[in-house]
Tab-separated table of C-alpha atoms in Angstrom:
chain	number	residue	atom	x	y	z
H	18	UNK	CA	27.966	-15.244	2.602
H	19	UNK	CA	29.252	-19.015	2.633
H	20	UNK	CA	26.759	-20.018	4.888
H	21	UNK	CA	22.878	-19.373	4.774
H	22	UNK	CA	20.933	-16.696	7.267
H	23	UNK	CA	17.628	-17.437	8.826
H	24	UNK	CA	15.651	-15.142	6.968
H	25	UNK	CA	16.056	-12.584	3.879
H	26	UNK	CA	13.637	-9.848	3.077
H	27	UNK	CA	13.538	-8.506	-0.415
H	28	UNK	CA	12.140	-5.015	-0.223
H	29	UNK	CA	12.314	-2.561	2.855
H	30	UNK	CA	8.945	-1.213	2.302
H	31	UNK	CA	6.623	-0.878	5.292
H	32	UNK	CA	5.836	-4.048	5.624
H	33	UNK	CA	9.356	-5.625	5.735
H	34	UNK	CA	10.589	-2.574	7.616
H	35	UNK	CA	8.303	-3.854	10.820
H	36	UNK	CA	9.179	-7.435	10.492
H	37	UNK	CA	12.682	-6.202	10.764
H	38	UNK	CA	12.025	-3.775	13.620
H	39	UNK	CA	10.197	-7.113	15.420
H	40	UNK	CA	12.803	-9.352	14.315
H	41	UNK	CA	15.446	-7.359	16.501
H	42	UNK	CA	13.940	-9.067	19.780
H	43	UNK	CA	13.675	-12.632	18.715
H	44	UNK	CA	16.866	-14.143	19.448
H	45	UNK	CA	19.338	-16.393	18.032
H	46	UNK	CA	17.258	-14.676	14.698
H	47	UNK	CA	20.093	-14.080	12.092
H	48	UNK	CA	17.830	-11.898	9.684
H	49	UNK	CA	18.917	-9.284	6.654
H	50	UNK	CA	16.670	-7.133	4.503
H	51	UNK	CA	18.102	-5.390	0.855
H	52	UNK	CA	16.470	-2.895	-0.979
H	53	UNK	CA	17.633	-1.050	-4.393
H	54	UNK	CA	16.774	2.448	-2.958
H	55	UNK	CA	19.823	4.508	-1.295
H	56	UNK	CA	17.739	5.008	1.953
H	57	UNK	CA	13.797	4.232	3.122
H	58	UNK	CA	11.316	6.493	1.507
H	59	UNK	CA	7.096	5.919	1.304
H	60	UNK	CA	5.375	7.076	-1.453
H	61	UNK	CA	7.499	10.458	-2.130
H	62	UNK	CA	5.390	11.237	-5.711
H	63	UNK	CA	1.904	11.270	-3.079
H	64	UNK	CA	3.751	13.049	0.118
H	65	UNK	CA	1.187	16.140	-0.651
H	66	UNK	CA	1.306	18.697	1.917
H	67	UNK	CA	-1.179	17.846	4.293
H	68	UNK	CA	-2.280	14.121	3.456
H	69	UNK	CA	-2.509	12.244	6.339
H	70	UNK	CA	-2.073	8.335	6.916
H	71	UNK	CA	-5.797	6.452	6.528
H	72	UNK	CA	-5.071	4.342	9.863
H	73	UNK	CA	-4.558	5.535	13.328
H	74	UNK	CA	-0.423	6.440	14.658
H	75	UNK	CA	-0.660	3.072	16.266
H	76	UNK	CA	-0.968	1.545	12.887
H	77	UNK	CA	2.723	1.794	13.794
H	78	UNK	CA	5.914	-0.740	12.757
H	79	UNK	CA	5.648	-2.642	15.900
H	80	UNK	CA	2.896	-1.371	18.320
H	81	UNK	CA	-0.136	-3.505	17.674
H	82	UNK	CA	2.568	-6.518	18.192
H	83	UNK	CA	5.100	-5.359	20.871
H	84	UNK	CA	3.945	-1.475	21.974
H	85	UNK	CA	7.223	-1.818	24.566
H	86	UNK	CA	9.679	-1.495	21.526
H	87	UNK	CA	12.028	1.229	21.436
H	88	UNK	CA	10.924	1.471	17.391
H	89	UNK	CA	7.304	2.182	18.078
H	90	UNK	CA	6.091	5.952	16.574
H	91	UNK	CA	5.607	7.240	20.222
H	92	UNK	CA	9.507	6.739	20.529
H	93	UNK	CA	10.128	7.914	17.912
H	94	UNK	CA	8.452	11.402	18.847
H	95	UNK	CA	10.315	11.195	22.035
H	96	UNK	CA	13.474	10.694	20.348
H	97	UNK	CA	12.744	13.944	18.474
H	98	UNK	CA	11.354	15.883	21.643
H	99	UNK	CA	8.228	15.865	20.147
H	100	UNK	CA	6.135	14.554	22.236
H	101	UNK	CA	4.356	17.145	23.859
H	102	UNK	CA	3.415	18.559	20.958
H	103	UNK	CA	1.868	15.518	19.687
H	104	UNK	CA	-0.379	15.562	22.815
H	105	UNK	CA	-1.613	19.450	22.094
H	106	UNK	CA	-1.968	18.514	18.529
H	107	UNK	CA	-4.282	15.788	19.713
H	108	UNK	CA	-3.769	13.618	16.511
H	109	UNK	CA	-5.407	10.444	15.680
H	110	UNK	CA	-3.867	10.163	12.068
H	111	UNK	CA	-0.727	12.165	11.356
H	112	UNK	CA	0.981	13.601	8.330
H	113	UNK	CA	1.616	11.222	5.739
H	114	UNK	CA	5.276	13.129	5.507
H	115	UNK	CA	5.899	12.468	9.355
H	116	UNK	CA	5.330	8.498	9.033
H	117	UNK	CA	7.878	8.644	6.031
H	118	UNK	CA	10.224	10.498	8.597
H	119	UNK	CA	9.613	7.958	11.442
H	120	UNK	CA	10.008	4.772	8.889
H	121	UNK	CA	13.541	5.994	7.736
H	122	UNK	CA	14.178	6.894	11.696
H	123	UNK	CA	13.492	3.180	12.410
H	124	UNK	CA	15.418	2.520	9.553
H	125	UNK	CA	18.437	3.925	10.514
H	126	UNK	CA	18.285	2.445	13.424
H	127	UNK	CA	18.538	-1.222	12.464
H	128	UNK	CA	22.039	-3.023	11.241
H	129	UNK	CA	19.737	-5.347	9.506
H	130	UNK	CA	18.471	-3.306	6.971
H	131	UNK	CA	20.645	-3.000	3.920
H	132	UNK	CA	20.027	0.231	1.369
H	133	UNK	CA	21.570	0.140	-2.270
H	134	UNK	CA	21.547	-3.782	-2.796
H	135	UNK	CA	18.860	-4.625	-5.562
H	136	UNK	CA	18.082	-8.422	-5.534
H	137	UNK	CA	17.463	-9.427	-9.360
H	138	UNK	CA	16.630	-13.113	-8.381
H	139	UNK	CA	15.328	-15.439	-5.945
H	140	UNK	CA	15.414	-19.150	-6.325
H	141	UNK	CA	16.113	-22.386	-4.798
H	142	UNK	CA	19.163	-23.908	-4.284
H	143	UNK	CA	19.381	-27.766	-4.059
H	144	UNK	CA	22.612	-28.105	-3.242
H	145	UNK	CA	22.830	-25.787	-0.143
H	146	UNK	CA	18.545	-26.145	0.635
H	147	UNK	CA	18.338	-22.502	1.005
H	148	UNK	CA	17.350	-19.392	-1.070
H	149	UNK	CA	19.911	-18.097	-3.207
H	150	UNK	CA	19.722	-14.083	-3.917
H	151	UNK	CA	21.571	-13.212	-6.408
H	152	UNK	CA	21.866	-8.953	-6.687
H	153	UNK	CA	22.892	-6.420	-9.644
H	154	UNK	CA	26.037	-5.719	-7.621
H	155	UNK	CA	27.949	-7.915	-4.958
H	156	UNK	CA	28.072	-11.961	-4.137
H	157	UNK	CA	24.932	-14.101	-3.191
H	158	UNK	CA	23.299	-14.001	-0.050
H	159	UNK	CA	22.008	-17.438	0.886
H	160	UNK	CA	18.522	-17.569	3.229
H	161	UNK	CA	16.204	-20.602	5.156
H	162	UNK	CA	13.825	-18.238	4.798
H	163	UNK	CA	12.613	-15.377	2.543
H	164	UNK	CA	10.012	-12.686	2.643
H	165	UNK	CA	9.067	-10.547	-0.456
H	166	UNK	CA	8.115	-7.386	0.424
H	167	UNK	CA	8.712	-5.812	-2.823
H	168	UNK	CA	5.434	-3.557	-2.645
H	169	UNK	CA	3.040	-3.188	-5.554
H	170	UNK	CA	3.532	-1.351	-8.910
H	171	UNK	CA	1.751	1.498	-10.647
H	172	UNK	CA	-0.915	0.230	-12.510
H	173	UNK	CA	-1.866	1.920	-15.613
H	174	UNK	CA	-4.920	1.139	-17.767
H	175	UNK	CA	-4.007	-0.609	-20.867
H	176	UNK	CA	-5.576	2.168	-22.906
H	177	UNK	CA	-3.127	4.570	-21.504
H	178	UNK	CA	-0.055	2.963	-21.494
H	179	UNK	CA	1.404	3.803	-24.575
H	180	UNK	CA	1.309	7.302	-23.867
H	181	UNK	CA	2.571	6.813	-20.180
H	182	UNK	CA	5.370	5.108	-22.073
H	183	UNK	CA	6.076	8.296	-24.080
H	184	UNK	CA	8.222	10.925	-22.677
H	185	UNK	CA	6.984	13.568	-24.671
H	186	UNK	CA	3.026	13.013	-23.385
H	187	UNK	CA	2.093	14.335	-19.873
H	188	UNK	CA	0.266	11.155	-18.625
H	189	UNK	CA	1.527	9.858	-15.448
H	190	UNK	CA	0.330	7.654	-12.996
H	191	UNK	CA	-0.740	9.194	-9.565
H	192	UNK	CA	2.605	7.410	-7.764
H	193	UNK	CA	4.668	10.389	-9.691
H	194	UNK	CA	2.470	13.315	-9.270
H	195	UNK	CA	4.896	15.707	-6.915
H	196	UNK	CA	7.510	15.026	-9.846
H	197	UNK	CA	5.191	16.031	-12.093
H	198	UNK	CA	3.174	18.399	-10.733
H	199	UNK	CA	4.539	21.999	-12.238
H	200	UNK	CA	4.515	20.753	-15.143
H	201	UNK	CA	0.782	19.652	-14.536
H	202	UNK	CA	0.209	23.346	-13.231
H	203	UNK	CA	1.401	24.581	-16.570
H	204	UNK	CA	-0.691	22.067	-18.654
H	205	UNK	CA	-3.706	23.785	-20.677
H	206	UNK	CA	-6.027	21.102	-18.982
H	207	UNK	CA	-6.016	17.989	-16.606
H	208	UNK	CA	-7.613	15.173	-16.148
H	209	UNK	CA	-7.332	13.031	-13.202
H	210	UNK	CA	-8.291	9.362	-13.242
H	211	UNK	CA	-10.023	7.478	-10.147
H	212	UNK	CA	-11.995	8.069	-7.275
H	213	UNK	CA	-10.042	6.294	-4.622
H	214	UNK	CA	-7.849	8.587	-1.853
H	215	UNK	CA	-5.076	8.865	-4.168
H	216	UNK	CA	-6.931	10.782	-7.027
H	217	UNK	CA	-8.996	12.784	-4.776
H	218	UNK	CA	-5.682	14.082	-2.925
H	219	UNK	CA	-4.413	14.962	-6.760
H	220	UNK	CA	-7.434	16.624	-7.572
H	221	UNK	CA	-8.008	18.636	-4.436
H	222	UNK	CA	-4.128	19.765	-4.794
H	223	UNK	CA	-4.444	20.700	-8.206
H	224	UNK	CA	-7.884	22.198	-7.471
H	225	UNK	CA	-6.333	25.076	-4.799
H	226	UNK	CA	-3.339	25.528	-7.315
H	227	UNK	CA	-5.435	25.602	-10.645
H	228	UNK	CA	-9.406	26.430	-10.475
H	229	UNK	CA	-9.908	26.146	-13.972
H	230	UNK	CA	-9.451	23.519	-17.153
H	231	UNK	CA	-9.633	20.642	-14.650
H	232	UNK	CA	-11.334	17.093	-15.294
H	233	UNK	CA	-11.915	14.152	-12.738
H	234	UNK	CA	-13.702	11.288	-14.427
H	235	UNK	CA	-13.907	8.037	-12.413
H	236	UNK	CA	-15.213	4.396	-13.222
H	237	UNK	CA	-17.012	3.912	-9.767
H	238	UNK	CA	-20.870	5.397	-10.271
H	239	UNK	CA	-20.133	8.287	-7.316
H	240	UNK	CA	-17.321	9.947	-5.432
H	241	UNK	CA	-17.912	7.721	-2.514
H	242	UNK	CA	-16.866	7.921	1.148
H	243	UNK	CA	-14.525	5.659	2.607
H	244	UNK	CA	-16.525	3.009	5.175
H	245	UNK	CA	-15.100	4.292	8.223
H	246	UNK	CA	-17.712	2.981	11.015
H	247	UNK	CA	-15.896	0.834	13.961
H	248	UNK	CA	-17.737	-1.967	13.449
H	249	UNK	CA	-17.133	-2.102	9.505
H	250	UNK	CA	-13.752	-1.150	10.300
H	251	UNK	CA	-13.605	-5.004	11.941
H	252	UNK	CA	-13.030	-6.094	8.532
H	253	UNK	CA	-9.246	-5.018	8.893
H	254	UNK	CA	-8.642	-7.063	11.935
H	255	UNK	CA	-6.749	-10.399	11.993
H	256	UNK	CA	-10.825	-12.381	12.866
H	257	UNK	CA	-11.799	-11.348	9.573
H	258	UNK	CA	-8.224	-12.216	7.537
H	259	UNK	CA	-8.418	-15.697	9.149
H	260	UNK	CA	-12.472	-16.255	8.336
H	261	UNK	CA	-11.480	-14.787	5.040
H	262	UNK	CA	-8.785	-17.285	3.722
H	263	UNK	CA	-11.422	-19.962	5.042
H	264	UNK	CA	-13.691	-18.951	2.399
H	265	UNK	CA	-13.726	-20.767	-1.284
H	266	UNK	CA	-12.047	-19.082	-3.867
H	267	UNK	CA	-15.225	-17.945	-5.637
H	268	UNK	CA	-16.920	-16.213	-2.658
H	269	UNK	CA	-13.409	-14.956	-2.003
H	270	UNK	CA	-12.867	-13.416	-5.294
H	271	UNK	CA	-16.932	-11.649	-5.366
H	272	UNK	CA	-16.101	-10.400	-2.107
H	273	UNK	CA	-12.983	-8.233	-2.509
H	274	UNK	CA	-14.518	-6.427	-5.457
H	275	UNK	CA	-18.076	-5.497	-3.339
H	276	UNK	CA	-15.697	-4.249	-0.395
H	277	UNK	CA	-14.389	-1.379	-2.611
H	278	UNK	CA	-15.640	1.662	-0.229
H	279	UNK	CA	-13.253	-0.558	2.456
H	280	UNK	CA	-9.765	0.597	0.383
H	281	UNK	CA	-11.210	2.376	-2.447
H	282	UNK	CA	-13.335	5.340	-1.068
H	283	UNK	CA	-12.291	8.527	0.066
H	284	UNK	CA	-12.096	9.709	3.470
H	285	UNK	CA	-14.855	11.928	4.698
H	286	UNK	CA	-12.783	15.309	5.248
H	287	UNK	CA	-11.089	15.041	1.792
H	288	UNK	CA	-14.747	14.643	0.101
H	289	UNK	CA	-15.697	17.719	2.338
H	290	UNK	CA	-12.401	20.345	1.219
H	291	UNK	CA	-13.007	19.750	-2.496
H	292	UNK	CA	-16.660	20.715	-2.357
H	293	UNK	CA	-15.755	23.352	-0.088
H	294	UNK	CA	-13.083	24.856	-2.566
H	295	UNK	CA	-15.608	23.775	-5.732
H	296	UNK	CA	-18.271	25.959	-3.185
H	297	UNK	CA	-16.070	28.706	-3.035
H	298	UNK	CA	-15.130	29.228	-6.439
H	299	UNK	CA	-18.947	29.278	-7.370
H	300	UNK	CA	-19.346	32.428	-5.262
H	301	UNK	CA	-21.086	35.367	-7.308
H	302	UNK	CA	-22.753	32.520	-9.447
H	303	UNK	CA	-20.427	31.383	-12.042
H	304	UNK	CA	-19.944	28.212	-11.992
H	305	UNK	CA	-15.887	26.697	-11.663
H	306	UNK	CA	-14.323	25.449	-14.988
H	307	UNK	CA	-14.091	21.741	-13.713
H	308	UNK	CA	-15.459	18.719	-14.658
H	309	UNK	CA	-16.598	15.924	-12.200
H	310	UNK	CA	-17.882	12.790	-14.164
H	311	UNK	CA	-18.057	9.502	-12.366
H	312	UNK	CA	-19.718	5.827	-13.822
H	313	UNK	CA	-17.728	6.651	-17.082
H	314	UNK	CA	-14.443	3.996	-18.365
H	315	UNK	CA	-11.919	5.253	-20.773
H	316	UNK	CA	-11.585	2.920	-23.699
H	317	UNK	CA	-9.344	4.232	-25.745
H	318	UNK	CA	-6.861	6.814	-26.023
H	319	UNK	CA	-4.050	8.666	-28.635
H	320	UNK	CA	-2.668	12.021	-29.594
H	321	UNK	CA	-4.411	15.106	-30.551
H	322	UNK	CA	-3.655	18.923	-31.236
H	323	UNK	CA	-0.451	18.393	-28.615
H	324	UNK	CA	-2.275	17.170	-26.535
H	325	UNK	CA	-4.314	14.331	-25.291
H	326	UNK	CA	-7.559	12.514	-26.914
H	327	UNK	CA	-9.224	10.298	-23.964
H	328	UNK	CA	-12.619	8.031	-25.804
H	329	UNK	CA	-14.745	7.078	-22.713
H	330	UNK	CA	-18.150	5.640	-22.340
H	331	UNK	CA	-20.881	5.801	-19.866
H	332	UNK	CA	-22.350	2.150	-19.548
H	333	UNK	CA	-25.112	3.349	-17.551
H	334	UNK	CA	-26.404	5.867	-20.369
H	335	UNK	CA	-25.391	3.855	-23.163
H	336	UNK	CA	-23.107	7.125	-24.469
H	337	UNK	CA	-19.800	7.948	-25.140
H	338	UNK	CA	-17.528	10.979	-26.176
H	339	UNK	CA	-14.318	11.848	-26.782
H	340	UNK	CA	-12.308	14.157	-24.044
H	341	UNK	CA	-9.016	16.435	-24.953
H	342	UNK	CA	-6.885	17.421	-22.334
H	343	UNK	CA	-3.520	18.428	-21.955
H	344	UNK	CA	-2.491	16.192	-19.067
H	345	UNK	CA	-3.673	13.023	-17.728
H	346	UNK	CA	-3.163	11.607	-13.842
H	347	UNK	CA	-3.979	7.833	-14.168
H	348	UNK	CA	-4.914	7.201	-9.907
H	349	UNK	CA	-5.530	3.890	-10.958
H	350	UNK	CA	-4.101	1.910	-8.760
H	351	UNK	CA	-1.274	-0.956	-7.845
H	352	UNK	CA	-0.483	-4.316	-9.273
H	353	UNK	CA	0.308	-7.169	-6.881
H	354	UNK	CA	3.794	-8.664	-7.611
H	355	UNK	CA	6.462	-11.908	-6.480
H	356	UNK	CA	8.901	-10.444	-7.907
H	357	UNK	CA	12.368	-11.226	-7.730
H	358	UNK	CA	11.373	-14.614	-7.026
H	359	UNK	CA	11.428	-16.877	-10.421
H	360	UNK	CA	10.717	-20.129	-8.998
H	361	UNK	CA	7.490	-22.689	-9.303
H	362	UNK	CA	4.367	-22.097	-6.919
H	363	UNK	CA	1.360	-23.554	-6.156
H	364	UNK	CA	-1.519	-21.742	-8.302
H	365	UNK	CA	-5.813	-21.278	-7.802
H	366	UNK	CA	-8.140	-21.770	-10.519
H	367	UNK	CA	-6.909	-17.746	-12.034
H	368	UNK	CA	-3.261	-18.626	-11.621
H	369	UNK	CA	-2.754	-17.158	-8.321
H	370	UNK	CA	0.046	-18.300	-5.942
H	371	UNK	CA	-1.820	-20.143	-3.366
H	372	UNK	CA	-0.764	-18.808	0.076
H	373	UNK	CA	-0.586	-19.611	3.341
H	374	UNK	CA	-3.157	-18.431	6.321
H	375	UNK	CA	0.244	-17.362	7.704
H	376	UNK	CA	1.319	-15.734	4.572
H	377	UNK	CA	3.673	-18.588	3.321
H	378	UNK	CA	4.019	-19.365	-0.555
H	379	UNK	CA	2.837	-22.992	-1.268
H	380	UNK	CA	5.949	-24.049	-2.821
H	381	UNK	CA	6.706	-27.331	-4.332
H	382	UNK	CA	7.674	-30.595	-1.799
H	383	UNK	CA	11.830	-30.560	-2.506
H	384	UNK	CA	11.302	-26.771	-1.594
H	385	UNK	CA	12.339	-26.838	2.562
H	386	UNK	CA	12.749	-23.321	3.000
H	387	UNK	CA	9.726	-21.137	3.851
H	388	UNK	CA	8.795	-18.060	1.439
H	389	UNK	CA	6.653	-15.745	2.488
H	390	UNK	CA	4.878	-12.552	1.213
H	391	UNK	CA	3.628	-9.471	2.064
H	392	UNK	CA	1.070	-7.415	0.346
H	393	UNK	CA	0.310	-9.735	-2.334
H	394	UNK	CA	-2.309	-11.829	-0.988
H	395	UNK	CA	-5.307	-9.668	-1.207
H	396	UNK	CA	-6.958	-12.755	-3.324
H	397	UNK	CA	-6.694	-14.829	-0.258
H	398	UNK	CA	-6.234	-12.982	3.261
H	399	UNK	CA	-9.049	-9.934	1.822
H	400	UNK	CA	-9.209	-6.216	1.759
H	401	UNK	CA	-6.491	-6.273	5.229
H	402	UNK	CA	-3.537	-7.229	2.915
H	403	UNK	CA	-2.238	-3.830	1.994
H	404	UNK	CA	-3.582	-1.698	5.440
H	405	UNK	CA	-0.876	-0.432	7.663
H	406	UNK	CA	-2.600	-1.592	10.730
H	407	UNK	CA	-2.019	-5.124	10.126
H	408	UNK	CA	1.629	-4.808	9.620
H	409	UNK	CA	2.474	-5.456	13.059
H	410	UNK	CA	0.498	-8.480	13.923
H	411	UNK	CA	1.311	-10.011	10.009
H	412	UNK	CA	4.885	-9.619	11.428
H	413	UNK	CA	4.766	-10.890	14.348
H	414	UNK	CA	2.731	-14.366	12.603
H	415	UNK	CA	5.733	-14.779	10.017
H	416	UNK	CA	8.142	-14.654	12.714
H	417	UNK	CA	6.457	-17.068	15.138
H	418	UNK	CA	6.107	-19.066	11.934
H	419	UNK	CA	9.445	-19.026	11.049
H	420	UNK	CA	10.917	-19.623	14.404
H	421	UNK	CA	8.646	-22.398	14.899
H	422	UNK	CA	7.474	-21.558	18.176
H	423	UNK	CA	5.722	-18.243	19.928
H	424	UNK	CA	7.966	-15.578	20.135
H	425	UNK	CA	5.344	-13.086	20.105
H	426	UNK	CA	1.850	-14.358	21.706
H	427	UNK	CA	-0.727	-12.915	19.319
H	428	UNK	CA	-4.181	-12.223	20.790
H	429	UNK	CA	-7.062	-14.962	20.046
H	430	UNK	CA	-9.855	-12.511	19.376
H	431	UNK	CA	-9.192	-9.152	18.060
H	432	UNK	CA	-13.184	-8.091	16.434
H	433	UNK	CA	-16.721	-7.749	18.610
H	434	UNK	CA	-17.924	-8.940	15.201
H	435	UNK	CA	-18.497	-13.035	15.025
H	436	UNK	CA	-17.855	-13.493	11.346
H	437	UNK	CA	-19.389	-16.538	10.165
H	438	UNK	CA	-21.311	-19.503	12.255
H	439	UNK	CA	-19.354	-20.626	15.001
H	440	UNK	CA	-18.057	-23.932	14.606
H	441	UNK	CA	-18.137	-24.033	10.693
């Protein structure tokens, strides 16, 4: 393109997906989003049969914003004929498999979104003051405006990653489990890292389809449920983001980490099936051949009789062991990224870009385009970052932001909960 659009998303994740299905109604908008994948897919290695989304259907691309949109999930079941059963099903939180469906439905549906273009950089270009994306294949897209909505990467502890790195061990991080999973069947032993949703899915799974040689060891000091009351649910609405970035960095950063049962518990009814199945398999009085360890770390790690040596300690008992297994599932979570974008930001006291209470990238003064993120500001908008149900509404602020006036009127109060002393 000769001549620069008004916005660019890297990234057609979620996140990017609903500010391009909002983006559709603000006029005069010219907006483009690229991603490397062919088409839209969520997740595929943790689409387990029957997982379910953690957030309510409205949790939605656009609902929460603009429910009239013809790209909101109730459409979507209409434009299936699905509706009705929907309403006899009487779902609150639906398959994990049918958002992926309705994401690449919404998808398909917008011009804007642009499948099989991976951007390899994003900087800023002087000469035209706008974004320059330059991609693996094809000319340079110039932007005003970008948004990175690259997603997260698998995180894998550093005392596994050499053997993730080898092809020839069976350690893989949670976000390729389905790809791995017979040969996880077939394995002698597993052992399943983490106690958040994703490695109690993987261990319930593997629990119905393997009763025996398994292993779940976990950091946290229980196999905790997720906080799921209505009023600590407030925590995920737009009041607390806002009271959050108000907060100094230090009280920020000791608060994300003592919020864990927020994004890092399990839901109730997962909890509930594995000790049911554990329950069942202890029927006649033998006990099942699996392990369930949490408060324990793994510290080291290497090769052993063809298999896998894990060293882990217990800080609270002052012990340690050594653990062989055949096959490890690291559920250890994602690591924030800006990626593709190479340029200078402003940084906190940890080296942290500094961003924006509406998600903008502090950029340096010769910078005149806007960059914004999503899903990499947990260290300064809190816990809400990655949830679905702010999608919508985080949307709807970069696009008001961007267009400089209100194209979508955002609600001033959204929690019963007063966080913090009025007027501070």
């Amino acid at each position: 393109m000769n001549r620069p659009v008004d916005l660019a998303g890297v990234g057609i994740g979620p996140f990017n997906l609903s500010l391009a299905a909002l983006a559709v109604r603000v006029p005069d908008l010219e907006a483009v989003f690229f991603d490397r994948r062919p088409e839209f897919r969520w997740h595929p290695g943790l689409l387990i049969e029957g997982t379910t989304l953690q957030v309510p259907f409205l949790a939605d691309l656009v609902s929460l914003a603009d429910p009239t949109s013809e790209l909101s999930f109730l459409n979507y079941l209409r434009a299936k004929d699905r509706l009705f059963p929907f309403y006899f099903s009487e779902r609150f939180h639906i398959p994990r498999a049918e958002y992926d469906d309705y994401c690449r439905w919404a998808s398909e549906r917008l011009p804007s979104c642009r499948f099989g273009r991976t951007v390899a950089d994003v900087r800023w270009n002087t000469g035209e003051q706008a974004f320059s994306l330059s991609f693996e294949e094809g000319e340079p897209v110039l932007a005003r405006n970008v948004v990175l909505g690259v997603g997260t990467s698998p995180r894998v502890p550093e005392a596994l990653r050499h053997l993730a790195d080898d092809p020839g061990v069976l350690a893989v991080h949670s976000a390729d489990y389905l790809d791995a999973r017979e040969e996880l069947l077939a394995a002698p032993s597993v052992t399943v890292l983490g106690s958040g949703q994703s490695g109690a899915e993987v261990f319930l799974d593997l629990l119905r389809a393997r009763p025996h040689g398994l292993r779940w060891l976990s950091r946290t000091r229980s196999f905790a449920p997720m906080e799921y009351s209505k009023l600590g649910l407030e925590q995920f609405t737009p009041d607390y983001t806002d009271y959050f970035h108000g907060l100094p960095e230090p009280v920020r950063d000791r608060l994300v980490p003592s919020q864990w049962q927020l994004y890092k518990g399990i839901d109730a009814e997962t909890i509930a099936a594995i000790h049911d199945e554990l329950y069942e398999l202890s029927i006649g009085g033998a006990w099942p051949s699996v392990t369930l360890t949490p408060g324990v770390e793994v510290v080291g790690a290497g090769y052993a009789d063809g298999g896998i040596e894990l060293r882990v300690r217990h800080p609270e008992q002052g012990s340690a062991a050594t653990v062989h297994t055949g096959a490890v599932v690291a559920a250890t979570g994602y690591t924030e990224t800006l990626a593709p974008f190479t340029g200078d930001c402003a940084r906190d006291g940890s080296g942290r870009p500094v961003i924006g209470r509406d998600h903008r990238l502090a950029l340096p003064p010769e910078v005149t385009g806007s960059l914004f993120v999503q899903n990499a500001e947990r260290h300064t908008h809190g816990v809400g970052a990655p949830d679905l149900g702010l999608a919508a509404w985080r949307s709807a602020r970069i696009l008001n932001a961007i267009s400089g006036r209100t194209v979508y009127p955002l609600p001033e109060r959204t929690a019963f909960t007063t966080f913090g002393l009025e007027g501070s």
